[in-house]
PDB file of C-alpha atoms in Angstrom:
ATOM      1  CA  UNK A1060     -42.904  21.378 118.899  1.00 72.00           C
ATOM      2  CA  UNK A1061     -45.912  22.620 117.725  1.00 74.00           C
ATOM      3  CA  UNK A1062     -48.165  18.823 116.512  1.00 89.00           C
ATOM      4  CA  UNK A1063     -51.104  17.618 115.304  1.00 93.00           C
ATOM      5  CA  UNK A1064     -53.382  15.631 117.334  1.00 94.00           C
ATOM      6  CA  UNK A1065     -56.349  13.438 117.518  1.00 96.00           C
ATOM      7  CA  UNK A1066     -58.829  11.817 119.873  1.00 96.00           C
ATOM      8  CA  UNK A1067     -59.805   9.402 120.115  1.00 96.00           C
ATOM      9  CA  UNK A1068     -56.458   7.506 119.496  1.00 94.00           C
ATOM     10  CA  UNK A1069     -59.517   4.164 118.942  1.00 96.00           C
ATOM     11  CA  UNK A1070     -62.545   4.361 118.827  1.00 97.00           C
ATOM     12  CA  UNK A1071     -64.728   1.126 118.635  1.00 97.00           C
ATOM     13  CA  UNK A1072     -68.396   1.295 117.183  1.00 97.00           C
ATOM     14  CA  UNK A1073     -71.169  -0.607 115.786  1.00 97.00           C
ATOM     15  CA  UNK A1074     -72.368  -0.989 112.047  1.00 97.00           C
ATOM     16  CA  UNK A1075     -74.895   1.855 111.740  1.00 97.00           C
ATOM     17  CA  UNK A1076     -73.400   4.286 115.301  1.00 97.00           C
ATOM     18  CA  UNK A1077     -72.765   7.372 113.780  1.00 97.00           C
ATOM     19  CA  UNK A1078     -68.969   8.935 114.495  1.00 98.00           C
ATOM     20  CA  UNK A1079     -66.919  11.681 115.202  1.00 97.00           C
ATOM     21  CA  UNK A1080     -63.211  11.615 114.974  1.00 98.00           C
ATOM     22  CA  UNK A1081     -61.011  15.262 116.628  1.00 97.00           C
ATOM     23  CA  UNK A1082     -58.516  16.092 115.515  1.00 97.00           C
ATOM     24  CA  UNK A1083     -56.936  20.151 116.823  1.00 96.00           C
ATOM     25  CA  UNK A1084     -54.379  21.498 113.901  1.00 95.00           C
ATOM     26  CA  UNK A1085     -51.128  23.560 114.363  1.00 92.00           C
ATOM     27  CA  UNK A1086     -52.787  26.347 115.684  1.00 88.00           C
ATOM     28  CA  UNK A1087     -51.330  29.064 112.737  1.00 85.00           C
ATOM     29  CA  UNK A1088     -52.258  26.826 109.935  1.00 89.00           C
ATOM     30  CA  UNK A1089     -55.030  27.997 107.492  1.00 88.00           C
ATOM     31  CA  UNK A1090     -55.789  24.223 105.758  1.00 90.00           C
ATOM     32  CA  UNK A1091     -56.842  20.956 106.358  1.00 94.00           C
ATOM     33  CA  UNK A1092     -57.225  17.645 105.038  1.00 95.00           C
ATOM     34  CA  UNK A1093     -58.344  14.157 106.173  1.00 97.00           C
ATOM     35  CA  UNK A1094     -56.783  11.391 104.820  1.00 96.00           C
ATOM     36  CA  UNK A1095     -56.889   6.968 106.356  1.00 95.00           C
ATOM     37  CA  UNK A1096     -55.449   4.001 105.791  1.00 91.00           C
ATOM     38  CA  UNK A1097     -57.053   0.663 105.524  1.00 91.00           C
ATOM     39  CA  UNK A1098     -54.965  -2.622 107.555  1.00 86.00           C
ATOM     40  CA  UNK A1099     -52.756  -3.381 104.506  1.00 80.00           C
ATOM     41  CA  UNK A1100     -53.889  -0.579 101.920  1.00 84.00           C
ATOM     42  CA  UNK A1101     -52.346   2.918 101.151  1.00 86.00           C
ATOM     43  CA  UNK A1102     -53.459   5.955 102.639  1.00 90.00           C
ATOM     44  CA  UNK A1103     -56.158   8.292 100.443  1.00 93.00           C
ATOM     45  CA  UNK A1104     -56.742  11.159 100.864  1.00 93.00           C
ATOM     46  CA  UNK A1105     -60.179  11.847 101.749  1.00 96.00           C
ATOM     47  CA  UNK A1106     -61.012  16.121 102.154  1.00 95.00           C
ATOM     48  CA  UNK A1107     -59.323  19.330 102.589  1.00 93.00           C
ATOM     49  CA  UNK A1108     -60.517  22.219 103.888  1.00 93.00           C
ATOM     50  CA  UNK A1109     -59.687  26.010 103.652  1.00 90.00           C
ATOM     51  CA  UNK A1110     -61.428  29.258 104.884  1.00 88.00           C
ATOM     52  CA  UNK A1111     -64.334  27.692 106.631  1.00 90.00           C
ATOM     53  CA  UNK A1112     -64.915  24.880 103.228  1.00 92.00           C
ATOM     54  CA  UNK A1113     -64.567  22.202 101.173  1.00 93.00           C
ATOM     55  CA  UNK A1114     -61.665  22.650  98.645  1.00 90.00           C
ATOM     56  CA  UNK A1115     -61.663  19.623  97.496  1.00 90.00           C
ATOM     57  CA  UNK A1116     -62.607  15.958  98.280  1.00 92.00           C
ATOM     58  CA  UNK A1117     -62.390  12.628  96.865  1.00 92.00           C
ATOM     59  CA  UNK A1118     -65.022   9.699  95.982  1.00 92.00           C
ATOM     60  CA  UNK A1119     -64.368   8.382  99.230  1.00 93.00           C
ATOM     61  CA  UNK A1120     -65.702  11.349 100.296  1.00 95.00           C
ATOM     62  CA  UNK A1121     -69.696  10.954  99.944  1.00 94.00           C
ATOM     63  CA  UNK A1122     -72.528  12.233 101.648  1.00 94.00           C
ATOM     64  CA  UNK A1123     -71.549  10.119 105.207  1.00 96.00           C
ATOM     65  CA  UNK A1124     -69.404  12.338 105.271  1.00 97.00           C
ATOM     66  CA  UNK A1125     -68.510  15.547 106.778  1.00 97.00           C
ATOM     67  CA  UNK A1126     -66.244  17.769 108.835  1.00 97.00           C
ATOM     68  CA  UNK A1127     -66.608  21.059 110.013  1.00 95.00           C
ATOM     69  CA  UNK A1128     -64.716  23.341 111.954  1.00 92.00           C
ATOM     70  CA  UNK A1129     -66.952  24.557 114.748  1.00 86.00           C
ATOM     71  CA  UNK A1130     -64.375  26.514 117.480  1.00 85.00           C
ATOM     72  CA  UNK A1131     -61.821  27.905 115.663  1.00 79.00           C
ATOM     73  CA  UNK A1132     -59.356  25.045 117.221  1.00 87.00           C
ATOM     74  CA  UNK A1133     -60.987  21.405 115.917  1.00 93.00           C
ATOM     75  CA  UNK A1134     -61.529  19.616 112.488  1.00 96.00           C
ATOM     76  CA  UNK A1135     -63.756  17.093 113.389  1.00 97.00           C
ATOM     77  CA  UNK A1136     -64.793  14.747 110.844  1.00 98.00           C
ATOM     78  CA  UNK A1137     -67.898  12.904 111.411  1.00 98.00           C
ATOM     79  CA  UNK A1138     -69.152   9.474 109.952  1.00 97.00           C
ATOM     80  CA  UNK A1139     -72.977   9.191 109.987  1.00 96.00           C
ATOM     81  CA  UNK A1140     -74.029   5.723 109.523  1.00 95.00           C
ATOM     82  CA  UNK A1141     -70.973   4.348 110.202  1.00 97.00           C
ATOM     83  CA  UNK A1142     -70.386   0.658 107.623  1.00 96.00           C
ATOM     84  CA  UNK A1143     -67.919  -1.633 108.326  1.00 97.00           C
ATOM     85  CA  UNK A1144     -64.968  -1.066 105.200  1.00 96.00           C
ATOM     86  CA  UNK A1145     -65.063   2.229 107.065  1.00 97.00           C
ATOM     87  CA  UNK A1146     -62.957   0.586 109.005  1.00 97.00           C
ATOM     88  CA  UNK A1147     -59.556   2.172 108.754  1.00 96.00           C
ATOM     89  CA  UNK A1148     -56.939   4.395 110.451  1.00 94.00           C
ATOM     90  CA  UNK A1149     -58.480   8.435 109.868  1.00 97.00           C
ATOM     91  CA  UNK A1150     -55.225  10.761 109.668  1.00 96.00           C
ATOM     92  CA  UNK A1151     -55.582  14.461 110.159  1.00 96.00           C
ATOM     93  CA  UNK A1152     -52.829  16.671 108.870  1.00 95.00           C
ATOM     94  CA  UNK A1153     -52.334  20.123 108.917  1.00 93.00           C
ATOM     95  CA  UNK A1154     -50.162  23.202 106.822  1.00 88.00           C
ATOM     96  CA  UNK A1155     -48.742  26.347 106.905  1.00 84.00           C
ATOM     97  CA  UNK A1156     -49.417  28.259 103.259  1.00 74.00           C
ATOM     98  CA  UNK A1157     -47.445  31.083 104.641  1.00 73.00           C
ATOM     99  CA  UNK A1158     -44.642  30.400 106.286  1.00 65.00           C
ATOM    100  CA  UNK A1159     -41.435  28.423 106.032  1.00 66.00           C
ATOM    101  CA  UNK A1160     -43.045  24.724 106.003  1.00 64.00           C
ATOM    102  CA  UNK A1161     -45.265  26.197 103.412  1.00 62.00           C
ATOM    103  CA  UNK A1162     -45.172  22.940 101.528  1.00 69.00           C
ATOM    104  CA  UNK A1163     -45.292  20.746 104.791  1.00 81.00           C
ATOM    105  CA  UNK A1164     -48.371  18.977 106.029  1.00 87.00           C
ATOM    106  CA  UNK A1165     -48.097  18.207 109.155  1.00 90.00           C
ATOM    107  CA  UNK A1166     -49.679  14.886 110.367  1.00 92.00           C
ATOM    108  CA  UNK A1167     -51.179  13.337 114.089  1.00 92.00           C
ATOM    109  CA  UNK A1168     -50.662   9.877 115.442  1.00 90.00           C
ATOM    110  CA  UNK A1169     -54.193   8.919 113.645  1.00 93.00           C
ATOM    111  CA  UNK A1170     -57.653   8.165 114.806  1.00 96.00           C
ATOM    112  CA  UNK A1171     -58.259   4.394 114.607  1.00 95.00           C
ATOM    113  CA  UNK A1172     -62.050   3.746 113.880  1.00 97.00           C
ATOM    114  CA  UNK A1173     -62.935   0.254 114.483  1.00 97.00           C
ATOM    115  CA  UNK A1174     -65.970  -0.711 112.934  1.00 97.00           C
ATOM    116  CA  UNK A1175     -68.443  -4.089 113.787  1.00 96.00           C
TER     117      UNK A1175
ATOM    118  CA  UNK B 782     -54.727   9.494  88.014  1.00 80.00           C
ATOM    119  CA  UNK B 783     -51.339  10.046  89.803  1.00 86.00           C
ATOM    120  CA  UNK B 784     -50.431   6.038  91.605  1.00 91.00           C
ATOM    121  CA  UNK B 785     -47.057   5.421  93.421  1.00 94.00           C
ATOM    122  CA  UNK B 786     -45.835   1.650  93.873  1.00 94.00           C
ATOM    123  CA  UNK B 787     -43.876   0.834  96.919  1.00 93.00           C
ATOM    124  CA  UNK B 788     -41.674  -2.401  97.064  1.00 81.00           C
ATOM    125  CA  UNK B 789     -43.267  -4.585  99.018  1.00 77.00           C
ATOM    126  CA  UNK B 790     -42.402  -5.289 102.634  1.00 81.00           C
ATOM    127  CA  UNK B 791     -41.878  -5.192 105.118  1.00 93.00           C
ATOM    128  CA  UNK B 792     -37.890  -5.075 104.958  1.00 95.00           C
ATOM    129  CA  UNK B 793     -35.297  -6.798 107.870  1.00 96.00           C
ATOM    130  CA  UNK B 794     -31.675  -5.240 108.410  1.00 96.00           C
ATOM    131  CA  UNK B 795     -28.703  -6.276 110.472  1.00 97.00           C
ATOM    132  CA  UNK B 796     -28.277  -2.922 112.268  1.00 97.00           C
ATOM    133  CA  UNK B 797     -25.253  -0.455 109.944  1.00 96.00           C
ATOM    134  CA  UNK B 798     -26.517  -1.954 106.707  1.00 97.00           C
ATOM    135  CA  UNK B 799     -27.192  -0.588 103.223  1.00 97.00           C
ATOM    136  CA  UNK B 800     -30.679   0.342 102.593  1.00 97.00           C
ATOM    137  CA  UNK B 801     -32.843   0.484  99.791  1.00 96.00           C
ATOM    138  CA  UNK B 802     -36.895   1.539  99.466  1.00 97.00           C
ATOM    139  CA  UNK B 803     -38.168   1.582  96.020  1.00 97.00           C
ATOM    140  CA  UNK B 804     -40.641   4.318  95.047  1.00 97.00           C
ATOM    141  CA  UNK B 805     -42.044   4.027  91.730  1.00 97.00           C
ATOM    142  CA  UNK B 806     -44.756   6.964  90.702  1.00 96.00           C
ATOM    143  CA  UNK B 807     -47.786   7.936  87.706  1.00 94.00           C
ATOM    144  CA  UNK B 808     -48.346  10.885  87.417  1.00 90.00           C
ATOM    145  CA  UNK B 809     -49.286  14.583  84.927  1.00 82.00           C
ATOM    146  CA  UNK B 810     -47.464  16.937  85.427  1.00 79.00           C
ATOM    147  CA  UNK B 811     -44.510  17.616  86.768  1.00 82.00           C
ATOM    148  CA  UNK B 812     -44.889  16.486  90.748  1.00 89.00           C
ATOM    149  CA  UNK B 813     -43.403  17.270  93.496  1.00 90.00           C
ATOM    150  CA  UNK B 814     -41.481  13.763  95.202  1.00 94.00           C
ATOM    151  CA  UNK B 815     -41.668  13.035  99.594  1.00 94.00           C
ATOM    152  CA  UNK B 816     -40.726  10.501 101.466  1.00 96.00           C
ATOM    153  CA  UNK B 817     -42.861  10.045 105.169  1.00 95.00           C
ATOM    154  CA  UNK B 818     -41.689   7.729 107.901  1.00 95.00           C
ATOM    155  CA  UNK B 819     -43.646   7.013 110.791  1.00 90.00           C
ATOM    156  CA  UNK B 820     -42.337   5.561 113.876  1.00 90.00           C
ATOM    157  CA  UNK B 821     -44.525   3.133 116.614  1.00 85.00           C
ATOM    158  CA  UNK B 822     -47.285   4.560 118.207  1.00 79.00           C
ATOM    159  CA  UNK B 823     -46.664   8.619 115.619  1.00 81.00           C
ATOM    160  CA  UNK B 824     -47.966  10.125 113.323  1.00 81.00           C
ATOM    161  CA  UNK B 825     -46.690  10.857 109.824  1.00 87.00           C
ATOM    162  CA  UNK B 826     -43.403  12.973 109.850  1.00 90.00           C
ATOM    163  CA  UNK B 827     -42.169  14.765 106.524  1.00 91.00           C
ATOM    164  CA  UNK B 828     -38.713  12.424 106.031  1.00 95.00           C
ATOM    165  CA  UNK B 829     -37.005  14.540 103.029  1.00 95.00           C
ATOM    166  CA  UNK B 830     -38.445  15.680  99.623  1.00 93.00           C
ATOM    167  CA  UNK B 831     -37.547  16.368  95.961  1.00 93.00           C
ATOM    168  CA  UNK B 832     -39.596  18.814  94.019  1.00 89.00           C
ATOM    169  CA  UNK B 833     -37.722  19.014  90.385  1.00 89.00           C
ATOM    170  CA  UNK B 834     -35.514  16.524  88.324  1.00 92.00           C
ATOM    171  CA  UNK B 835     -32.971  15.711  88.832  1.00 94.00           C
ATOM    172  CA  UNK B 836     -33.051  16.563  93.087  1.00 95.00           C
ATOM    173  CA  UNK B 837     -31.815  15.085  96.067  1.00 97.00           C
ATOM    174  CA  UNK B 838     -33.550  15.392  99.320  1.00 96.00           C
ATOM    175  CA  UNK B 839     -31.419  14.073 102.626  1.00 97.00           C
ATOM    176  CA  UNK B 840     -32.304  13.694 105.777  1.00 96.00           C
ATOM    177  CA  UNK B 841     -31.079  11.817 109.381  1.00 95.00           C
ATOM    178  CA  UNK B 842     -28.776  10.295 106.391  1.00 97.00           C
ATOM    179  CA  UNK B 843     -31.857   9.367 104.196  1.00 98.00           C
ATOM    180  CA  UNK B 844     -31.497   9.875 100.152  1.00 98.00           C
ATOM    181  CA  UNK B 845     -33.452   9.958  97.425  1.00 98.00           C
ATOM    182  CA  UNK B 846     -32.626  11.278  93.826  1.00 98.00           C
ATOM    183  CA  UNK B 847     -35.851  12.225  91.622  1.00 96.00           C
ATOM    184  CA  UNK B 848     -35.433  10.517  88.698  1.00 96.00           C
ATOM    185  CA  UNK B 849     -37.559  11.987  85.744  1.00 93.00           C
ATOM    186  CA  UNK B 850     -36.260   9.445  83.069  1.00 94.00           C
ATOM    187  CA  UNK B 851     -36.810   6.323  85.151  1.00 95.00           C
ATOM    188  CA  UNK B 852     -39.925   7.593  87.128  1.00 95.00           C
ATOM    189  CA  UNK B 853     -38.636   6.884  90.912  1.00 97.00           C
ATOM    190  CA  UNK B 854     -38.042   7.818  94.298  1.00 97.00           C
ATOM    191  CA  UNK B 855     -36.313   5.311  96.343  1.00 98.00           C
ATOM    192  CA  UNK B 856     -34.892   6.284  99.383  1.00 98.00           C
ATOM    193  CA  UNK B 857     -31.316   4.780 100.853  1.00 98.00           C
ATOM    194  CA  UNK B 858     -29.638   5.026 104.180  1.00 98.00           C
ATOM    195  CA  UNK B 859     -25.926   3.511 103.928  1.00 97.00           C
ATOM    196  CA  UNK B 860     -26.391   2.986 107.298  1.00 96.00           C
ATOM    197  CA  UNK B 861     -29.263   1.760 108.755  1.00 97.00           C
ATOM    198  CA  UNK B 862     -29.523   1.898 112.756  1.00 97.00           C
ATOM    199  CA  UNK B 863     -32.587   0.244 115.519  1.00 97.00           C
ATOM    200  CA  UNK B 864     -34.074   3.664 115.531  1.00 96.00           C
ATOM    201  CA  UNK B 865     -34.180   3.867 112.090  1.00 97.00           C
ATOM    202  CA  UNK B 866     -37.322   1.117 112.007  1.00 97.00           C
ATOM    203  CA  UNK B 867     -40.000   3.036 111.071  1.00 95.00           C
ATOM    204  CA  UNK B 868     -43.180   2.348 108.389  1.00 93.00           C
ATOM    205  CA  UNK B 869     -42.689   4.571 105.118  1.00 96.00           C
ATOM    206  CA  UNK B 870     -44.325   6.124 102.793  1.00 95.00           C
ATOM    207  CA  UNK B 871     -43.563   7.653  99.242  1.00 96.00           C
ATOM    208  CA  UNK B 872     -45.887  10.301  98.139  1.00 95.00           C
ATOM    209  CA  UNK B 873     -46.230  12.733  95.499  1.00 93.00           C
ATOM    210  CA  UNK B 874     -47.924  15.711  95.276  1.00 88.00           C
ATOM    211  CA  UNK B 875     -49.037  17.608  91.193  1.00 75.00           C
ATOM    212  CA  UNK B 876     -48.515  20.594  91.327  1.00 60.00           C
ATOM    213  CA  UNK B 877     -51.288  23.088  89.839  1.00 52.00           C
ATOM    214  CA  UNK B 878     -53.478  21.613  92.071  1.00 47.00           C
ATOM    215  CA  UNK B 879     -56.312  23.431  93.124  1.00 49.00           C
ATOM    216  CA  UNK B 880     -56.782  22.525  96.684  1.00 48.00           C
ATOM    217  CA  UNK B 881     -52.910  22.556  97.743  1.00 55.00           C
ATOM    218  CA  UNK B 882     -50.639  20.111  99.279  1.00 62.00           C
ATOM    219  CA  UNK B 883     -53.408  16.648  97.955  1.00 82.00           C
ATOM    220  CA  UNK B 884     -50.330  13.914  98.629  1.00 90.00           C
ATOM    221  CA  UNK B 885     -50.870  10.560  97.125  1.00 92.00           C
ATOM    222  CA  UNK B 886     -49.112   7.655  98.721  1.00 93.00           C
ATOM    223  CA  UNK B 887     -47.864   4.349  98.135  1.00 93.00           C
ATOM    224  CA  UNK B 888     -48.391   1.312 100.090  1.00 89.00           C
ATOM    225  CA  UNK B 889     -46.812   1.718 102.691  1.00 92.00           C
ATOM    226  CA  UNK B 890     -42.688  -0.136 104.109  1.00 94.00           C
ATOM    227  CA  UNK B 891     -42.222  -1.058 107.388  1.00 94.00           C
ATOM    228  CA  UNK B 892     -38.625  -1.723 108.028  1.00 96.00           C
ATOM    229  CA  UNK B 893     -37.098  -3.208 111.065  1.00 97.00           C
ATOM    230  CA  UNK B 894     -33.621  -2.784 112.131  1.00 97.00           C
ATOM    231  CA  UNK B 895     -31.748  -5.246 114.013  1.00 96.00           C
ATOM    232  CA  UNK B 896     -29.096  -4.513 116.490  1.00 95.00           C
TER     233      UNK B 896
END
């Protein structure tokens, strides 16, 4: 069964460093998302991406964040200068708006980011 | 803005016990409601959904009914199994959003089922 894959599963970084989290969405999906969950808190929407551009972003998604689909298969989230409060589990998701599962988001296993 | 509130966890039950995880929501418009489950080491998976008032979503023995009058979508299962141990997330999506499928999640409830 097709699935969304994320790498790395866990990354530890120093405050101020750049981090890139990678996602491979399901191949025929057209919408892509990043969510995050700070430990003990809710899963929060960060950004949605469609047709090679951001379609919506939350107030969390400030200038320190960026997303890219560099090669037609990967979907990346970059944090330019990490802060302690960026420590969280980051989930990638994708959606096929045209197929049988048009309403459903498919999530990856998550990438845990720890900022020291 | 939209919000989802789940009952506080964690929840620990014995096998074959009855499960209820409460979920209430606040939303503008007419949201679709979802339960997602996250098994250990895996991603979030859609468990069930309901798109309008009085709809009942069901899957794997779990059920939830969309109650507009009480703005609730409580998850129930009559007899839980050890394999049901996971984190359960209630979520909503408000219709008419331009982004398509932006979800608002609850806090998640950790369920542990003991043999």
